[in-house]
PDB file of C-alpha atoms in Angstrom:
ATOM      1  CA  MET Q  10      -4.260 -14.608 -31.915  1.00  0.00           C
ATOM      2  CA  GLU Q  11      -5.023 -12.100 -29.163  1.00  0.00           C
ATOM      3  CA  LYS Q  12      -2.322 -11.467 -26.598  1.00  0.00           C
ATOM      4  CA  GLN Q  13      -3.418 -12.387 -23.060  1.00  0.00           C
ATOM      5  CA  MET Q  14      -3.262  -9.704 -20.385  1.00  0.00           C
ATOM      6  CA  ASN Q  15      -0.571  -9.955 -17.720  1.00  0.00           C
ATOM      7  CA  PRO Q  16      -2.260 -11.134 -14.473  1.00  0.00           C
ATOM      8  CA  LYS Q  17      -0.458  -8.396 -12.497  1.00  0.00           C
ATOM      9  CA  ARG Q  18      -1.906  -5.776 -14.867  1.00  0.00           C
ATOM     10  CA  ALA Q  19      -5.394  -7.231 -14.450  1.00  0.00           C
ATOM     11  CA  GLU Q  20      -4.932  -7.172 -10.649  1.00  0.00           C
ATOM     12  CA  LEU Q  21      -3.772  -3.554 -10.770  1.00  0.00           C
ATOM     13  CA  ILE Q  22      -6.693  -2.528 -12.984  1.00  0.00           C
ATOM     14  CA  ALA Q  23      -9.174  -4.087 -10.527  1.00  0.00           C
ATOM     15  CA  LEU Q  24      -7.499  -2.410  -7.527  1.00  0.00           C
ATOM     16  CA  SER Q  25      -7.387   0.903  -9.403  1.00  0.00           C
ATOM     17  CA  ASN Q  26     -11.125   0.743 -10.037  1.00  0.00           C
ATOM     18  CA  GLU Q  27     -11.705   0.155  -6.314  1.00  0.00           C
ATOM     19  CA  ALA Q  28      -9.348   3.057  -5.498  1.00  0.00           C
ATOM     20  CA  LYS Q  29     -11.290   5.364  -7.844  1.00  0.00           C
ATOM     21  CA  GLU Q  30     -14.566   4.400  -6.170  1.00  0.00           C
ATOM     22  CA  LEU Q  31     -13.076   5.024  -2.739  1.00  0.00           C
ATOM     23  CA  ARG Q  32     -11.756   8.420  -3.867  1.00  0.00           C
ATOM     24  CA  GLU Q  33     -15.201   9.379  -5.153  1.00  0.00           C
ATOM     25  CA  ASP Q  34     -16.874   8.187  -1.927  1.00  0.00           C
ATOM     26  CA  MET Q  35     -14.438  10.203   0.170  1.00  0.00           C
ATOM     27  CA  ALA Q  36     -14.998  13.320  -1.977  1.00  0.00           C
ATOM     28  CA  GLU Q  37     -18.794  12.923  -1.697  1.00  0.00           C
ATOM     29  CA  ALA Q  38     -18.631  12.370   2.077  1.00  0.00           C
ATOM     30  CA  ALA Q  39     -16.444  15.446   2.588  1.00  0.00           C
ATOM     31  CA  GLU Q  40     -17.861  18.043   4.960  1.00  0.00           C
ATOM     32  CA  THR Q  41     -16.095  21.041   3.425  1.00  0.00           C
ATOM     33  CA  ALA Q  42     -15.289  22.181  -0.081  1.00  0.00           C
ATOM     34  CA  ASP Q  43     -11.564  22.029   0.699  1.00  0.00           C
ATOM     35  CA  GLU Q  44     -11.864  18.444   1.900  1.00  0.00           C
ATOM     36  CA  ALA Q  45     -13.821  17.475  -1.197  1.00  0.00           C
ATOM     37  CA  LEU Q  46     -11.186  19.127  -3.408  1.00  0.00           C
ATOM     38  CA  PHE Q  47      -8.446  17.301  -1.503  1.00  0.00           C
ATOM     39  CA  TRP Q  48     -10.030  13.880  -2.173  1.00  0.00           C
ATOM     40  CA  ALA Q  49     -10.958  14.664  -5.753  1.00  0.00           C
ATOM     41  CA  SER Q  50      -7.363  15.664  -6.531  1.00  0.00           C
ATOM     42  CA  ARG Q  51      -5.766  12.473  -5.185  1.00  0.00           C
ATOM     43  CA  THR Q  52      -4.190  10.240  -7.828  1.00  0.00           C
ATOM     44  CA  VAL Q  53      -4.967   6.547  -8.193  1.00  0.00           C
ATOM     45  CA  ASN Q  54      -1.410   5.732  -7.061  1.00  0.00           C
ATOM     46  CA  TYR Q  55      -1.924   7.870  -3.941  1.00  0.00           C
ATOM     47  CA  MET Q  56      -5.104   5.977  -3.132  1.00  0.00           C
ATOM     48  CA  LEU Q  57      -3.418   2.612  -3.752  1.00  0.00           C
ATOM     49  CA  LEU Q  58      -0.436   3.344  -1.503  1.00  0.00           C
ATOM     50  CA  ASN Q  59      -2.310   5.134   1.258  1.00  0.00           C
ATOM     51  CA  HIS Q  60      -5.677   3.386   1.377  1.00  0.00           C
ATOM     52  CA  MET Q  61      -5.682   0.110  -0.557  1.00  0.00           C
ATOM     53  CA  TYR Q  62      -2.403  -1.550   0.360  1.00  0.00           C
ATOM     54  CA  ASP Q  63      -1.315  -2.355   3.897  1.00  0.00           C
ATOM     55  CA  THR Q  64       1.898  -0.311   3.919  1.00  0.00           C
ATOM     56  CA  GLU Q  65       2.426  -0.558   7.723  1.00  0.00           C
ATOM     57  CA  GLY Q  66       3.369   3.115   8.201  1.00  0.00           C
ATOM     58  CA  ALA Q  67       5.833   3.278   5.350  1.00  0.00           C
ATOM     59  CA  GLU Q  68       7.034   6.772   4.510  1.00  0.00           C
ATOM     60  CA  GLU Q  69       9.102   6.311   1.389  1.00  0.00           C
ATOM     61  CA  PHE Q  70       8.602   4.222  -1.745  1.00  0.00           C
ATOM     62  CA  ASN Q  71      11.203   3.556  -4.419  1.00  0.00           C
ATOM     63  CA  THR Q  72      11.819   1.102  -7.223  1.00  0.00           C
ATOM     64  CA  PHE Q  73      14.360  -1.693  -6.822  1.00  0.00           C
ATOM     65  CA  LYS Q  74      16.910   0.312  -8.824  1.00  0.00           C
ATOM     66  CA  GLN Q  75      16.327   3.479  -6.794  1.00  0.00           C
ATOM     67  CA  TRP Q  76      16.915   1.604  -3.509  1.00  0.00           C
ATOM     68  CA  LYS Q  77      20.057  -0.021  -4.961  1.00  0.00           C
ATOM     69  CA  LYS Q  78      21.312   3.381  -6.024  1.00  0.00           C
ATOM     70  CA  GLN Q  79      20.964   4.484  -2.370  1.00  0.00           C
ATOM     71  CA  GLY Q  80      22.922   1.394  -1.281  1.00  0.00           C
ATOM     72  CA  ALA Q  81      19.912  -0.322   0.318  1.00  0.00           C
ATOM     73  CA  THR Q  82      19.071  -4.007   0.106  1.00  0.00           C
ATOM     74  CA  ILE Q  83      15.533  -5.363  -0.267  1.00  0.00           C
ATOM     75  CA  LYS Q  84      14.665  -7.733   2.566  1.00  0.00           C
ATOM     76  CA  LYS Q  85      14.216 -11.338   1.484  1.00  0.00           C
ATOM     77  CA  GLY Q  86      10.569 -12.264   0.812  1.00  0.00           C
ATOM     78  CA  SER Q  87       9.401  -8.667   0.379  1.00  0.00           C
ATOM     79  CA  LYS Q  88       6.559  -8.219  -2.105  1.00  0.00           C
ATOM     80  CA  ALA Q  89       6.462  -5.128  -4.271  1.00  0.00           C
ATOM     81  CA  PHE Q  90       3.535  -2.722  -4.285  1.00  0.00           C
ATOM     82  CA  LEU Q  91       2.057  -2.424  -7.773  1.00  0.00           C
ATOM     83  CA  VAL Q  92       1.319   1.081  -9.021  1.00  0.00           C
ATOM     84  CA  TRP Q  93       1.019   2.789 -12.386  1.00  0.00           C
ATOM     85  CA  GLY Q  94       4.252   4.034 -13.917  1.00  0.00           C
ATOM     86  CA  GLN Q  95       4.692   7.104 -16.026  1.00  0.00           C
ATOM     87  CA  PRO Q  96       3.241   6.675 -19.543  1.00  0.00           C
ATOM     88  CA  VAL Q  97       5.822   5.420 -22.016  1.00  0.00           C
ATOM     89  CA  GLY Q  98       5.084   8.312 -24.392  1.00  0.00           C
ATOM     90  CA  LYS Q  99       5.721  10.860 -21.671  1.00  0.00           C
ATOM     91  CA  GLN Q 100       9.024   9.127 -20.768  1.00  0.00           C
ATOM     92  CA  ARG Q 101      10.127   9.315 -24.381  1.00  0.00           C
ATOM     93  CA  ALA Q 102       9.092  12.957 -24.611  1.00  0.00           C
ATOM     94  CA  GLN Q 103      11.166  13.817 -21.501  1.00  0.00           C
ATOM     95  CA  GLU Q 104      14.178  11.888 -22.841  1.00  0.00           C
ATOM     96  CA  ALA Q 105      13.902  13.720 -26.189  1.00  0.00           C
ATOM     97  CA  GLN Q 106      13.553  17.081 -24.396  1.00  0.00           C
ATOM     98  CA  GLN Q 107      16.719  16.365 -22.359  1.00  0.00           C
ATOM     99  CA  LYS Q 108      18.591  15.644 -25.586  1.00  0.00           C
ATOM    100  CA  GLY Q 109      17.242  18.850 -27.138  1.00  0.00           C
ATOM    101  CA  GLN Q 110      15.079  16.988 -29.622  1.00  0.00           C
ATOM    102  CA  GLU Q 111      11.392  17.276 -30.449  1.00  0.00           C
ATOM    103  CA  ALA Q 112       9.130  14.816 -28.603  1.00  0.00           C
ATOM    104  CA  PRO Q 113       7.385  12.064 -30.588  1.00  0.00           C
ATOM    105  CA  GLU Q 114       3.614  12.563 -30.519  1.00  0.00           C
ATOM    106  CA  GLU Q 115       2.356   9.266 -31.844  1.00  0.00           C
ATOM    107  CA  ASP Q 116       2.110   7.236 -28.671  1.00  0.00           C
ATOM    108  CA  GLU Q 117       2.062   9.828 -25.922  1.00  0.00           C
ATOM    109  CA  TYR Q 118      -0.105   8.687 -22.951  1.00  0.00           C
ATOM    110  CA  ARG Q 119      -0.974   5.493 -24.789  1.00  0.00           C
ATOM    111  CA  PHE Q 120       0.466   2.913 -22.420  1.00  0.00           C
ATOM    112  CA  PHE Q 121       0.844   3.029 -18.663  1.00  0.00           C
ATOM    113  CA  PRO Q 122       3.446   0.511 -17.503  1.00  0.00           C
ATOM    114  CA  ILE Q 123       3.295  -1.246 -14.156  1.00  0.00           C
ATOM    115  CA  CYS Q 124       5.749   0.064 -11.600  1.00  0.00           C
ATOM    116  CA  TYR Q 125       6.965  -2.091  -8.726  1.00  0.00           C
ATOM    117  CA  LEU Q 126       7.713  -0.179  -5.528  1.00  0.00           C
ATOM    118  CA  PHE Q 127       9.255  -1.177  -2.226  1.00  0.00           C
ATOM    119  CA  SER Q 128       8.780   0.791   0.973  1.00  0.00           C
ATOM    120  CA  ASP Q 129      11.345   1.964   3.463  1.00  0.00           C
ATOM    121  CA  ARG Q 130      10.079  -0.776   5.789  1.00  0.00           C
ATOM    122  CA  GLN Q 131      11.095  -3.449   3.255  1.00  0.00           C
ATOM    123  CA  VAL Q 132      14.737  -2.485   2.904  1.00  0.00           C
ATOM    124  CA  ILE Q 133      17.927  -2.551   4.915  1.00  0.00           C
ATOM    125  CA  THR Q 134      19.722   0.750   4.524  1.00  0.00           C
ATOM    126  CA  PRO Q 135      23.521   1.039   4.483  1.00  0.00           C
ATOM    127  CA  GLU Q 136      23.338   2.661   7.939  1.00  0.00           C
ATOM    128  CA  GLU Q 137      21.405  -0.342   9.321  1.00  0.00           C
ATOM    129  CA  MET Q 138      23.907  -2.755   7.743  1.00  0.00           C
ATOM    130  CA  THR Q 139      26.799  -0.873   9.373  1.00  0.00           C
ATOM    131  CA  ARG Q 140      25.074  -0.941  12.800  1.00  0.00           C
ATOM    132  CA  GLU Q 141      24.416  -4.696  12.510  1.00  0.00           C
ATOM    133  CA  ARG Q 142      28.044  -5.383  11.682  1.00  0.00           C
ATOM    134  CA  ALA Q 143      29.236  -3.210  14.590  1.00  0.00           C
ATOM    135  CA  GLU Q 144      27.041  -4.958  17.206  1.00  0.00           C
ATOM    136  CA  PRO Q 145      28.382  -8.243  18.581  1.00  0.00           C
ATOM    137  CA  SER Q 146      26.431 -11.301  17.607  1.00  0.00           C
ATOM    138  CA  LYS Q 147      23.838 -12.437  20.136  1.00  0.00           C
ATOM    139  CA  VAL Q 148      23.526 -15.980  18.714  1.00  0.00           C
ATOM    140  CA  GLU Q 149      23.941 -18.654  21.376  1.00  0.00           C
ATOM    141  CA  GLU Q 150      25.896 -21.756  20.634  1.00  0.00           C
ATOM    142  CA  PRO Q 151      23.389 -24.643  20.245  1.00  0.00           C
ATOM    143  CA  HIS Q 152      25.236 -27.106  22.507  1.00  0.00           C
ATOM    144  CA  LEU Q 153      25.256 -24.591  25.411  1.00  0.00           C
ATOM    145  CA  LYS Q 154      21.551 -23.990  25.018  1.00  0.00           C
ATOM    146  CA  PHE Q 155      20.880 -27.744  25.208  1.00  0.00           C
ATOM    147  CA  ILE Q 156      22.920 -28.146  28.403  1.00  0.00           C
ATOM    148  CA  GLU Q 157      21.056 -25.286  30.047  1.00  0.00           C
ATOM    149  CA  SER Q 158      17.704 -26.863  29.228  1.00  0.00           C
ATOM    150  CA  VAL Q 159      18.524 -30.317  30.669  1.00  0.00           C
ATOM    151  CA  ASN Q 160      18.020 -30.912  34.390  1.00  0.00           C
ATOM    152  CA  LEU Q 161      21.174 -32.728  35.412  1.00  0.00           C
ATOM    153  CA  ASP Q 162      19.555 -34.261  38.537  1.00  0.00           C
ATOM    154  CA  THR Q 163      17.272 -36.401  36.389  1.00  0.00           C
ATOM    155  CA  VAL Q 164      19.959 -37.653  34.000  1.00  0.00           C
ATOM    156  CA  ILE Q 165      21.198 -41.167  34.812  1.00  0.00           C
TER     157      ILE Q 165
END
């Protein structure tokens, strides 16, 4: 029985293929050698985050854990941006190197995991939370709002 591909992985593969085509088109349309080199050297993740996804001017991307480590909270309803993570083999090699061990060669670069990123526009930073708590609430009481909207001359 063949294992079915994760739909998110299939989506990311399709987007990655589009990103590669866009990168090639940009390199071919370049007017200078430097510009062509710039486009040819862009990674698929770069193309995804800067040209495929609508990132609304985001400047920083981190995983959920990285934002939590910084004390930030992901805004409710935020959807992660899918990109390719570091190959599992490379991660294991780096962990082994940090421990002073030899890196396993068998599965290096074999599997690219999906990485879920959130932008700085999708989080509430600790500084923003502190500012919100310091500002007085601007919520009106509902019964006062109703009274203001009723014309008392017409009420019998």
